[in-house]
PDB file of C-alpha atoms in Angstrom:
ATOM      1  CA  MET A   1       2.821 -18.181  -6.507  1.00 55.00           C
ATOM      2  CA  GLU A   2       2.828 -16.640  -3.064  1.00 68.00           C
ATOM      3  CA  LYS A   3       1.101 -13.220  -2.902  1.00 78.00           C
ATOM      4  CA  PRO A   4       2.135 -11.600   0.338  1.00 85.00           C
ATOM      5  CA  THR A   5      -0.204  -9.244   2.196  1.00 91.00           C
ATOM      6  CA  PHE A   6       1.075  -6.673   4.664  1.00 93.00           C
ATOM      7  CA  VAL A   7      -1.228  -5.758   7.561  1.00 95.00           C
ATOM      8  CA  TYR A   8      -0.530  -3.094  10.191  1.00 96.00           C
ATOM      9  CA  ALA A   9      -2.742  -1.699  12.938  1.00 97.00           C
ATOM     10  CA  THR A  10      -2.273   1.269  15.193  1.00 98.00           C
ATOM     11  CA  TYR A  11      -4.437   3.200  17.615  1.00 98.00           C
ATOM     12  CA  ILE A  12      -4.466   6.997  17.530  1.00 98.00           C
ATOM     13  CA  ARG A  13      -5.927   9.422  20.058  1.00 98.00           C
ATOM     14  CA  THR A  14      -7.974  11.463  17.595  1.00 98.00           C
ATOM     15  CA  THR A  15     -11.326  11.431  15.779  1.00 98.00           C
ATOM     16  CA  PRO A  16     -12.075   9.642  12.482  1.00 98.00           C
ATOM     17  CA  GLU A  17     -12.689  13.077  10.878  1.00 98.00           C
ATOM     18  CA  LYS A  18      -9.265  14.433  11.871  1.00 98.00           C
ATOM     19  CA  LEU A  19      -7.517  11.207  10.870  1.00 98.00           C
ATOM     20  CA  TRP A  20      -9.267  11.204   7.487  1.00 98.00           C
ATOM     21  CA  ALA A  21      -8.321  14.840   6.888  1.00 97.00           C
ATOM     22  CA  VAL A  22      -4.647  14.095   7.556  1.00 97.00           C
ATOM     23  CA  LEU A  23      -4.669  10.901   5.457  1.00 97.00           C
ATOM     24  CA  THR A  24      -6.075  12.686   2.423  1.00 96.00           C
ATOM     25  CA  SER A  25      -4.221  16.020   2.632  1.00 96.00           C
ATOM     26  CA  GLY A  26      -1.112  16.700   0.544  1.00 95.00           C
ATOM     27  CA  ASP A  27       0.203  19.265   3.025  1.00 95.00           C
ATOM     28  CA  ALA A  28      -0.184  16.833   5.944  1.00 96.00           C
ATOM     29  CA  SER A  29       1.294  13.884   4.057  1.00 95.00           C
ATOM     30  CA  GLN A  30       4.436  15.913   3.340  1.00 94.00           C
ATOM     31  CA  LYS A  31       4.887  16.089   7.114  1.00 95.00           C
ATOM     32  CA  TYR A  32       4.237  12.480   8.100  1.00 95.00           C
ATOM     33  CA  TRP A  33       5.300  10.707   4.877  1.00 92.00           C
ATOM     34  CA  MET A  34       8.943  11.767   4.608  1.00 89.00           C
ATOM     35  CA  GLY A  35       8.083  14.624   2.260  1.00 90.00           C
ATOM     36  CA  PHE A  36       5.876  12.611  -0.105  1.00 90.00           C
ATOM     37  CA  ARG A  37       2.792  14.461  -1.284  1.00 93.00           C
ATOM     38  CA  ILE A  38      -0.498  12.652  -1.724  1.00 93.00           C
ATOM     39  CA  GLU A  39      -3.074  14.009  -4.143  1.00 94.00           C
ATOM     40  CA  LEU A  40      -6.360  12.245  -4.194  1.00 94.00           C
ATOM     41  CA  GLU A  41      -9.801  12.577  -5.750  1.00 96.00           C
ATOM     42  CA  GLN A  42     -12.182  11.488  -3.021  1.00 96.00           C
ATOM     43  CA  LYS A  43     -14.480   9.313  -5.112  1.00 96.00           C
ATOM     44  CA  ALA A  44     -14.520   5.805  -6.510  1.00 96.00           C
ATOM     45  CA  GLY A  45     -12.894   5.888  -9.954  1.00 96.00           C
ATOM     46  CA  GLY A  46     -10.834   8.970  -9.035  1.00 96.00           C
ATOM     47  CA  THR A  47      -7.072   9.118  -9.263  1.00 95.00           C
ATOM     48  CA  ILE A  48      -4.420   9.118  -6.567  1.00 94.00           C
ATOM     49  CA  HIS A  49      -0.855  10.353  -6.933  1.00 91.00           C
ATOM     50  CA  ILE A  50       1.935  10.079  -4.416  1.00 88.00           C
ATOM     51  CA  TYR A  51       4.738  12.437  -5.456  1.00 88.00           C
ATOM     52  CA  PRO A  52       8.256  12.122  -4.017  1.00 86.00           C
ATOM     53  CA  PRO A  53       9.783  15.211  -2.418  1.00 85.00           C
ATOM     54  CA  LYS A  54      11.502  17.544  -4.878  1.00 79.00           C
ATOM     55  CA  GLY A  55      15.134  16.696  -5.467  1.00 72.00           C
ATOM     56  CA  SER A  56      14.898  13.512  -3.388  1.00 68.00           C
ATOM     57  CA  LYS A  57      17.046  10.496  -3.994  1.00 61.00           C
ATOM     58  CA  HIS A  58      14.066   8.216  -3.465  1.00 56.00           C
ATOM     59  CA  THR A  59      13.482   5.976  -6.406  1.00 55.00           C
ATOM     60  CA  CYS A  60      10.614   4.092  -4.835  1.00 56.00           C
ATOM     61  CA  GLY A  61       8.126   6.939  -5.014  1.00 57.00           C
ATOM     62  CA  ASP A  62       5.959   8.628  -7.630  1.00 63.00           C
ATOM     63  CA  HIS A  63       3.101   6.215  -7.388  1.00 77.00           C
ATOM     64  CA  GLU A  64      -0.064   6.561  -9.325  1.00 84.00           C
ATOM     65  CA  GLY A  65      -3.258   4.644  -8.828  1.00 91.00           C
ATOM     66  CA  LYS A  66      -7.000   4.562  -8.908  1.00 95.00           C
ATOM     67  CA  VAL A  67      -9.430   5.030  -6.032  1.00 97.00           C
ATOM     68  CA  LEU A  68     -11.580   1.900  -5.788  1.00 97.00           C
ATOM     69  CA  GLU A  69     -13.661   2.758  -2.707  1.00 98.00           C
ATOM     70  CA  CYS A  70     -13.998   6.001  -0.795  1.00 97.00           C
ATOM     71  CA  GLU A  71     -16.175   6.343   2.298  1.00 98.00           C
ATOM     72  CA  PRO A  72     -14.959   9.506   4.042  1.00 97.00           C
ATOM     73  CA  ASN A  73     -13.940   9.002   7.700  1.00 98.00           C
ATOM     74  CA  ARG A  74     -14.298   5.192   7.353  1.00 98.00           C
ATOM     75  CA  LYS A  75     -12.573   3.522   4.439  1.00 98.00           C
ATOM     76  CA  LEU A  76     -10.334   4.189   1.462  1.00 98.00           C
ATOM     77  CA  VAL A  77      -9.183   1.581  -1.067  1.00 97.00           C
ATOM     78  CA  TYR A  78      -6.778   2.412  -3.875  1.00 96.00           C
ATOM     79  CA  THR A  79      -4.492   0.669  -6.324  1.00 94.00           C
ATOM     80  CA  TRP A  80      -0.783   1.275  -6.130  1.00 86.00           C
ATOM     81  CA  ASN A  81       1.363   1.044  -9.250  1.00 81.00           C
ATOM     82  CA  GLN A  82       5.005   0.569  -8.427  1.00 73.00           C
ATOM     83  CA  ASN A  83       7.857   1.905 -10.503  1.00 71.00           C
ATOM     84  CA  ASP A  84       9.235  -1.540 -11.092  1.00 73.00           C
ATOM     85  CA  SER A  85      12.284  -2.685 -12.931  1.00 74.00           C
ATOM     86  CA  PRO A  86      11.244  -4.625 -16.069  1.00 76.00           C
ATOM     87  CA  GLU A  87      12.137  -7.979 -14.441  1.00 78.00           C
ATOM     88  CA  VAL A  88       9.897  -7.266 -11.450  1.00 79.00           C
ATOM     89  CA  ALA A  89       7.101  -5.796 -13.592  1.00 77.00           C
ATOM     90  CA  ALA A  90       6.973  -9.046 -15.574  1.00 80.00           C
ATOM     91  CA  LYS A  91       6.113 -10.962 -12.388  1.00 82.00           C
ATOM     92  CA  ARG A  92       3.283  -8.680 -11.327  1.00 82.00           C
ATOM     93  CA  ASN A  93      -0.317  -9.662 -11.819  1.00 82.00           C
ATOM     94  CA  GLY A  94      -1.918  -6.211 -11.733  1.00 85.00           C
ATOM     95  CA  PRO A  95      -1.227  -3.421  -9.288  1.00 87.00           C
ATOM     96  CA  SER A  96      -1.160  -3.965  -5.555  1.00 90.00           C
ATOM     97  CA  ARG A  97      -4.081  -2.656  -3.499  1.00 94.00           C
ATOM     98  CA  VAL A  98      -4.043  -0.554  -0.333  1.00 95.00           C
ATOM     99  CA  THR A  99      -6.947  -0.372   2.128  1.00 97.00           C
ATOM    100  CA  TYR A 100      -7.261   2.092   5.032  1.00 98.00           C
ATOM    101  CA  GLU A 101      -9.880   1.260   7.671  1.00 98.00           C
ATOM    102  CA  LEU A 102     -10.812   3.751  10.386  1.00 98.00           C
ATOM    103  CA  THR A 103     -12.805   2.456  13.357  1.00 98.00           C
ATOM    104  CA  PRO A 104     -13.718   4.716  16.291  1.00 97.00           C
ATOM    105  CA  MET A 105     -13.055   3.161  19.719  1.00 94.00           C
ATOM    106  CA  GLY A 106     -13.871   5.439  22.650  1.00 91.00           C
ATOM    107  CA  ASN A 107     -11.625   8.486  22.407  1.00 90.00           C
ATOM    108  CA  GLN A 108      -9.272   6.873  19.936  1.00 96.00           C
ATOM    109  CA  VAL A 109      -9.413   5.473  16.412  1.00 98.00           C
ATOM    110  CA  ARG A 110      -8.126   2.111  15.292  1.00 98.00           C
ATOM    111  CA  PHE A 111      -6.355   2.525  11.980  1.00 98.00           C
ATOM    112  CA  ARG A 112      -5.797  -0.608   9.968  1.00 98.00           C
ATOM    113  CA  LEU A 113      -3.755  -0.784   6.800  1.00 97.00           C
ATOM    114  CA  ILE A 114      -3.914  -3.741   4.430  1.00 96.00           C
ATOM    115  CA  HIS A 115      -1.584  -3.862   1.425  1.00 94.00           C
ATOM    116  CA  GLU A 116      -2.469  -6.802  -0.822  1.00 93.00           C
ATOM    117  CA  ASN A 117      -1.381  -8.461  -4.054  1.00 90.00           C
ATOM    118  CA  LEU A 118       2.289  -7.854  -3.337  1.00 89.00           C
ATOM    119  CA  LEU A 119       5.260  -9.794  -4.636  1.00 85.00           C
ATOM    120  CA  PRO A 120       7.867 -11.469  -2.439  1.00 84.00           C
ATOM    121  CA  ASP A 121      10.231  -8.803  -3.915  1.00 81.00           C
ATOM    122  CA  ASP A 122       8.219  -6.065  -2.146  1.00 84.00           C
ATOM    123  CA  VAL A 123       8.948  -7.503   1.290  1.00 83.00           C
ATOM    124  CA  GLU A 124      12.406  -6.971   2.760  1.00 82.00           C
ATOM    125  CA  THR A 125      13.665  -9.652   5.105  1.00 77.00           C
ATOM    126  CA  ASN A 126      16.585  -7.601   6.417  1.00 75.00           C
ATOM    127  CA  PRO A 127      15.056  -5.468   9.192  1.00 65.00           C
ATOM    128  CA  ASN A 128      17.981  -3.029   9.164  1.00 67.00           C
ATOM    129  CA  VAL A 129      17.201  -1.313   5.887  1.00 70.00           C
ATOM    130  CA  GLN A 130      14.432   1.104   4.965  1.00 68.00           C
ATOM    131  CA  ARG A 131      13.412  -0.584   1.718  1.00 73.00           C
ATOM    132  CA  GLY A 132      10.417  -2.861   1.434  1.00 79.00           C
ATOM    133  CA  ILE A 133       6.704  -2.366   2.098  1.00 80.00           C
ATOM    134  CA  ASN A 134       7.120  -3.908   5.556  1.00 82.00           C
ATOM    135  CA  ASN A 135       9.763  -1.362   6.583  1.00 82.00           C
ATOM    136  CA  GLY A 136       8.169   1.667   4.926  1.00 88.00           C
ATOM    137  CA  TRP A 137       4.612   1.568   6.293  1.00 93.00           C
ATOM    138  CA  PRO A 138       5.479   1.280  10.017  1.00 95.00           C
ATOM    139  CA  ALA A 139       7.675   4.399   9.737  1.00 94.00           C
ATOM    140  CA  VAL A 140       5.008   6.390   7.880  1.00 95.00           C
ATOM    141  CA  LEU A 141       2.178   5.325  10.195  1.00 97.00           C
ATOM    142  CA  SER A 142       4.219   5.915  13.380  1.00 98.00           C
ATOM    143  CA  SER A 143       4.879   9.404  12.100  1.00 97.00           C
ATOM    144  CA  LEU A 144       1.168   9.893  11.300  1.00 98.00           C
ATOM    145  CA  LYS A 145       0.267   8.978  14.906  1.00 98.00           C
ATOM    146  CA  SER A 146       2.873  11.410  16.277  1.00 98.00           C
ATOM    147  CA  LEU A 147       1.569  14.207  14.038  1.00 98.00           C
ATOM    148  CA  LEU A 148      -2.022  13.742  15.233  1.00 98.00           C
ATOM    149  CA  GLU A 149      -1.189  13.302  18.923  1.00 98.00           C
ATOM    150  CA  THR A 150       1.631  15.816  19.358  1.00 98.00           C
ATOM    151  CA  GLY A 151       1.358  18.156  16.353  1.00 97.00           C
ATOM    152  CA  GLU A 152       4.766  17.024  15.138  1.00 96.00           C
ATOM    153  CA  ALA A 153       5.635  14.198  12.772  1.00 96.00           C
ATOM    154  CA  ILE A 154       8.744  12.057  13.238  1.00 95.00           C
ATOM    155  CA  ALA A 155      11.904  13.482  11.673  1.00 91.00           C
ATOM    156  CA  PHE A 156      13.591  10.496  10.079  1.00 87.00           C
ATOM    157  CA  PRO A 157      17.302  10.664   9.314  1.00 82.00           C
ATOM    158  CA  SER A 158      17.814  11.132   5.558  1.00 72.00           C
ATOM    159  CA  PRO A 159      18.594   7.961   3.660  1.00 60.00           C
ATOM    160  CA  SER A 160      22.309   7.843   3.014  1.00 48.00           C
TER     161      SER A 160
ATOM    162  CA  MET B   1       7.578 -27.627  10.983  1.00 59.00           C
ATOM    163  CA  LYS B   2       7.968 -23.982  10.161  1.00 80.00           C
ATOM    164  CA  LYS B   3       7.898 -21.475  12.975  1.00 88.00           C
ATOM    165  CA  GLU B   4       5.408 -18.635  12.873  1.00 93.00           C
ATOM    166  CA  GLN B   5       6.235 -15.010  13.672  1.00 93.00           C
ATOM    167  CA  PHE B   6       4.437 -11.816  14.493  1.00 95.00           C
ATOM    168  CA  VAL B   7       6.582  -8.761  13.722  1.00 94.00           C
ATOM    169  CA  TYR B   8       5.648  -5.210  14.705  1.00 96.00           C
ATOM    170  CA  VAL B   9       7.741  -2.097  14.203  1.00 96.00           C
ATOM    171  CA  THR B  10       7.054   1.332  15.609  1.00 97.00           C
ATOM    172  CA  TYR B  11       9.055   4.549  15.867  1.00 97.00           C
ATOM    173  CA  ILE B  12       8.837   6.500  19.130  1.00 98.00           C
ATOM    174  CA  ARG B  13      10.168  10.005  19.705  1.00 98.00           C
ATOM    175  CA  THR B  14      12.161   9.233  22.850  1.00 98.00           C
ATOM    176  CA  THR B  15      15.577   7.900  23.893  1.00 98.00           C
ATOM    177  CA  PRO B  16      16.600   4.234  24.201  1.00 98.00           C
ATOM    178  CA  ALA B  17      17.067   4.776  27.974  1.00 98.00           C
ATOM    179  CA  LYS B  18      13.520   6.093  28.489  1.00 98.00           C
ATOM    180  CA  LEU B  19      11.988   3.433  26.260  1.00 98.00           C
ATOM    181  CA  TRP B  20      13.865   0.686  28.101  1.00 98.00           C
ATOM    182  CA  GLN B  21      12.676   2.021  31.449  1.00 98.00           C
ATOM    183  CA  ALA B  22       9.079   2.130  30.203  1.00 98.00           C
ATOM    184  CA  LEU B  23       9.271  -1.480  28.976  1.00 98.00           C
ATOM    185  CA  ILE B  24      10.581  -2.790  32.303  1.00 97.00           C
ATOM    186  CA  GLN B  25       9.416  -0.646  35.215  1.00 98.00           C
ATOM    187  CA  PRO B  26       6.011  -1.321  36.839  1.00 97.00           C
ATOM    188  CA  LYS B  27       5.090   2.359  37.182  1.00 97.00           C
ATOM    189  CA  PHE B  28       5.174   2.609  33.360  1.00 98.00           C
ATOM    190  CA  THR B  29       3.845  -0.823  32.347  1.00 97.00           C
ATOM    191  CA  ARG B  30       0.787  -0.271  34.579  1.00 97.00           C
ATOM    192  CA  GLN B  31      -0.147   2.702  32.409  1.00 97.00           C
ATOM    193  CA  PHE B  32       0.175   1.217  28.919  1.00 97.00           C
ATOM    194  CA  TRP B  33       0.018  -2.553  29.521  1.00 96.00           C
ATOM    195  CA  CYS B  34      -3.414  -3.059  31.110  1.00 95.00           C
ATOM    196  CA  ASP B  35      -2.221  -2.520  34.688  1.00 95.00           C
ATOM    197  CA  LEU B  36       0.195  -5.462  34.454  1.00 96.00           C
ATOM    198  CA  VAL B  37       3.634  -5.546  36.061  1.00 97.00           C
ATOM    199  CA  GLN B  38       6.623  -7.811  35.413  1.00 98.00           C
ATOM    200  CA  GLU B  39       8.701  -9.544  38.040  1.00 97.00           C
ATOM    201  CA  SER B  40      12.278 -10.544  37.293  1.00 98.00           C
ATOM    202  CA  ASP B  41      15.781  -9.670  38.368  1.00 97.00           C
ATOM    203  CA  TRP B  42      16.487  -9.198  34.637  1.00 98.00           C
ATOM    204  CA  LYS B  43      19.548 -11.417  34.248  1.00 98.00           C
ATOM    205  CA  PRO B  44      20.036 -14.118  31.588  1.00 98.00           C
ATOM    206  CA  GLY B  45      18.505 -17.336  32.912  1.00 98.00           C
ATOM    207  CA  SER B  46      16.348 -15.592  35.531  1.00 98.00           C
ATOM    208  CA  PRO B  47      12.659 -16.349  35.841  1.00 98.00           C
ATOM    209  CA  TRP B  48      10.212 -13.768  34.487  1.00 98.00           C
ATOM    210  CA  ARG B  49       6.509 -13.337  35.082  1.00 98.00           C
ATOM    211  CA  MET B  50       3.684 -10.906  34.422  1.00 97.00           C
ATOM    212  CA  LYS B  51       1.200 -10.232  37.138  1.00 96.00           C
ATOM    213  CA  ALA B  52      -2.292  -8.700  37.116  1.00 95.00           C
ATOM    214  CA  PRO B  53      -3.445  -6.371  39.961  1.00 93.00           C
ATOM    215  CA  ASN B  54      -5.187  -9.311  41.716  1.00 91.00           C
ATOM    216  CA  ASP B  55      -1.841 -11.163  41.832  1.00 92.00           C
ATOM    217  CA  LEU B  56      -2.869 -13.525  39.031  1.00 94.00           C
ATOM    218  CA  THR B  57       0.146 -14.668  37.002  1.00 96.00           C
ATOM    219  CA  THR B  58      -0.863 -13.967  33.428  1.00 96.00           C
ATOM    220  CA  ASP B  59       2.355 -15.075  31.684  1.00 97.00           C
ATOM    221  CA  SER B  60       5.668 -16.530  32.756  1.00 98.00           C
ATOM    222  CA  GLY B  61       8.979 -17.706  31.414  1.00 98.00           C
ATOM    223  CA  GLU B  62      12.641 -16.833  31.500  1.00 98.00           C
ATOM    224  CA  VAL B  63      15.027 -14.075  30.467  1.00 98.00           C
ATOM    225  CA  LEU B  64      17.064 -15.537  27.577  1.00 98.00           C
ATOM    226  CA  GLU B  65      19.097 -12.479  26.565  1.00 98.00           C
ATOM    227  CA  ILE B  66      19.289  -8.987  27.938  1.00 98.00           C
ATOM    228  CA  VAL B  67      21.321  -6.008  26.750  1.00 98.00           C
ATOM    229  CA  PRO B  68      19.935  -2.942  28.545  1.00 97.00           C
ATOM    230  CA  ARG B  69      18.585  -0.246  26.208  1.00 98.00           C
ATOM    231  CA  ARG B  70      19.193  -2.517  23.162  1.00 98.00           C
ATOM    232  CA  ARG B  71      17.676  -5.976  23.312  1.00 98.00           C
ATOM    233  CA  LEU B  72      15.526  -8.267  25.432  1.00 98.00           C
ATOM    234  CA  VAL B  73      14.651 -11.878  24.615  1.00 98.00           C
ATOM    235  CA  LEU B  74      12.131 -13.754  26.745  1.00 98.00           C
ATOM    236  CA  LYS B  75      10.876 -17.311  26.831  1.00 98.00           C
ATOM    237  CA  TRP B  76       7.160 -16.687  27.338  1.00 98.00           C
ATOM    238  CA  ARG B  77       4.094 -18.801  28.024  1.00 98.00           C
ATOM    239  CA  ASN B  78       0.548 -17.716  28.752  1.00 97.00           C
ATOM    240  CA  GLU B  79      -0.550 -18.931  32.196  1.00 97.00           C
ATOM    241  CA  PHE B  80      -4.175 -17.878  32.633  1.00 95.00           C
ATOM    242  CA  ARG B  81      -5.869 -19.234  29.530  1.00 95.00           C
ATOM    243  CA  PRO B  82      -5.597 -23.054  29.589  1.00 96.00           C
ATOM    244  CA  GLN B  83      -5.888 -23.387  25.815  1.00 96.00           C
ATOM    245  CA  LEU B  84      -2.987 -20.977  25.232  1.00 96.00           C
ATOM    246  CA  ARG B  85      -0.940 -22.409  28.096  1.00 97.00           C
ATOM    247  CA  ALA B  86      -1.189 -25.860  26.491  1.00 97.00           C
ATOM    248  CA  GLU B  87       0.497 -24.518  23.334  1.00 97.00           C
ATOM    249  CA  GLY B  88       3.730 -24.083  25.284  1.00 96.00           C
ATOM    250  CA  TYR B  89       6.505 -21.522  25.124  1.00 97.00           C
ATOM    251  CA  SER B  90       6.956 -18.717  22.666  1.00 98.00           C
ATOM    252  CA  ARG B  91       9.993 -16.517  22.148  1.00 98.00           C
ATOM    253  CA  MET B  92       9.657 -12.741  22.310  1.00 98.00           C
ATOM    254  CA  THR B  93      12.397 -10.411  21.107  1.00 98.00           C
ATOM    255  CA  CYS B  94      12.370  -6.662  21.672  1.00 97.00           C
ATOM    256  CA  GLU B  95      14.977  -4.579  19.850  1.00 97.00           C
ATOM    257  CA  LEU B  96      15.637  -0.869  20.347  1.00 98.00           C
ATOM    258  CA  GLU B  97      17.624   1.118  17.840  1.00 96.00           C
ATOM    259  CA  LYS B  98      18.279   4.851  18.025  1.00 96.00           C
ATOM    260  CA  GLN B  99      17.482   6.610  14.722  1.00 93.00           C
ATOM    261  CA  GLY B 100      17.904  10.360  14.788  1.00 93.00           C
ATOM    262  CA  HIS B 101      15.636  11.795  17.485  1.00 94.00           C
ATOM    263  CA  SER B 102      13.580   8.624  17.682  1.00 97.00           C
ATOM    264  CA  VAL B 103      13.914   4.975  18.568  1.00 97.00           C
ATOM    265  CA  LYS B 104      12.899   2.164  16.261  1.00 96.00           C
ATOM    266  CA  LEU B 105      11.246  -0.514  18.387  1.00 97.00           C
ATOM    267  CA  THR B 106      10.834  -3.985  16.874  1.00 96.00           C
ATOM    268  CA  VAL B 107       8.851  -6.693  18.632  1.00 97.00           C
ATOM    269  CA  ILE B 108       9.091 -10.216  17.243  1.00 96.00           C
ATOM    270  CA  HIS B 109       6.953 -12.855  18.890  1.00 97.00           C
ATOM    271  CA  GLU B 110       7.361 -16.376  17.579  1.00 97.00           C
ATOM    272  CA  MET B 111       6.003 -19.875  18.116  1.00 97.00           C
ATOM    273  CA  PRO B 112       7.821 -23.005  16.997  1.00 95.00           C
ATOM    274  CA  LYS B 113       4.797 -24.198  15.009  1.00 93.00           C
ATOM    275  CA  PRO B 114       2.207 -22.427  12.813  1.00 93.00           C
ATOM    276  CA  GLY B 115      -1.497 -21.910  13.521  1.00 94.00           C
ATOM    277  CA  THR B 116      -1.421 -21.375  17.299  1.00 96.00           C
ATOM    278  CA  LYS B 117      -4.133 -19.494  19.208  1.00 97.00           C
ATOM    279  CA  PHE B 118      -1.330 -17.907  21.237  1.00 97.00           C
ATOM    280  CA  LEU B 119       0.232 -16.153  18.253  1.00 96.00           C
ATOM    281  CA  GLN B 120      -3.213 -15.042  17.098  1.00 95.00           C
ATOM    282  CA  ALA B 121      -3.844 -13.530  20.545  1.00 95.00           C
ATOM    283  CA  VAL B 122      -0.558 -11.629  20.769  1.00 95.00           C
ATOM    284  CA  SER B 123      -0.935 -10.407  17.163  1.00 95.00           C
ATOM    285  CA  GLY B 124      -4.144  -8.697  18.238  1.00 94.00           C
ATOM    286  CA  GLY B 125      -2.739  -7.408  21.522  1.00 95.00           C
ATOM    287  CA  TRP B 126       0.669  -5.960  20.646  1.00 97.00           C
ATOM    288  CA  PRO B 127      -0.482  -3.165  18.279  1.00 97.00           C
ATOM    289  CA  LEU B 128      -2.720  -1.646  20.992  1.00 96.00           C
ATOM    290  CA  ILE B 129      -0.121  -2.010  23.772  1.00 97.00           C
ATOM    291  CA  LEU B 130       2.673  -0.543  21.640  1.00 98.00           C
ATOM    292  CA  ALA B 131       0.461   2.304  20.375  1.00 98.00           C
ATOM    293  CA  SER B 132      -0.298   3.143  23.996  1.00 98.00           C
ATOM    294  CA  LEU B 133       3.407   2.961  24.942  1.00 98.00           C
ATOM    295  CA  LYS B 134       4.164   5.407  22.126  1.00 98.00           C
ATOM    296  CA  SER B 135       1.409   7.783  23.302  1.00 98.00           C
ATOM    297  CA  LEU B 136       2.704   7.593  26.885  1.00 98.00           C
ATOM    298  CA  LEU B 137       6.277   8.446  25.898  1.00 98.00           C
ATOM    299  CA  GLU B 138       5.375  11.160  23.394  1.00 98.00           C
ATOM    300  CA  THR B 139       2.460  12.851  25.186  1.00 98.00           C
ATOM    301  CA  GLY B 140       2.746  11.755  28.844  1.00 98.00           C
ATOM    302  CA  GLU B 141      -0.593   9.931  28.592  1.00 97.00           C
ATOM    303  CA  SER B 142      -1.247   6.338  27.635  1.00 97.00           C
ATOM    304  CA  LEU B 143      -4.408   5.311  25.738  1.00 96.00           C
ATOM    305  CA  VAL B 144      -7.429   4.971  28.053  1.00 93.00           C
ATOM    306  CA  GLU B 145      -8.250   1.452  26.807  1.00 91.00           C
ATOM    307  CA  THR B 146      -4.953   0.052  28.109  1.00 92.00           C
ATOM    308  CA  ARG B 147      -5.006   1.403  31.646  1.00 92.00           C
ATOM    309  CA  GLU B 148      -7.059  -1.337  33.292  1.00 90.00           C
ATOM    310  CA  TRP B 149      -6.875  -5.096  33.507  1.00 88.00           C
ATOM    311  CA  ASP B 150     -10.131  -6.476  32.135  1.00 79.00           C
ATOM    312  CA  CYS B 151      -9.135  -9.722  30.464  1.00 62.00           C
ATOM    313  CA  GLU B 152     -10.340 -12.280  33.006  1.00 47.00           C
TER     314      GLU B 152
END
């Protein structure tokens, strides 16, 4: 069966240290990740939680996973357990896996995200909705870039 | 054969009018698009080309659809790398959609057949160009790496 992978790259005028700090901070993630709070143990074998904002209507959130690799300022790999419906869960062959790669380039950092071992169900083909891995990550990572370069994340309209 | 697509989405804190201007006007594209400028009268069916500072035509094609501040579709072929030029025309769609205080920009670049060097090249290039465009519109400064033409 097809196992889609989602890859996204962006370039941020910052340092790897500042980018890492924002990627791994719960307070920062609440700003750039639509209110979601990340809590992470920075070591291989540690746990990662991504909590949805209090009182939110999001049903896609509340992810829990395991840190597979952690090299501060360079690379983070973690597993991502989805809150699937039983029909979707039956199709999954283990959790999906997220990799962050930070590469310094002059006075900017290339940030690459790789989300692997997905299901076709995770990818939304209608570009006009917010659901789907392929619609979610670009919004979150655009907001992350704005936060680091301007001090302000992107304020997305609330999902109706 | 199945077509192959590169899709990139970014959100920029700006207005559709300012983003449209930045995508079209030479004084903006020079800053975030490696000192390149486009030449076209921007009407459906009109020729389109991209030009480096030494007057080299880097890419050329035709305006297929244009709705100012909303949508641009170009027929697009690389002109300065023979191997890419030989792969023929691609289709590039740019869509702008206002969302709150930001604009969702979607770039879709497609080739009629899979496995082309052209699509591989643009897949590497677009993320840097669009990141620099976002920096320019949000901070007034593009990314240093995209200010000069150095691809010859």
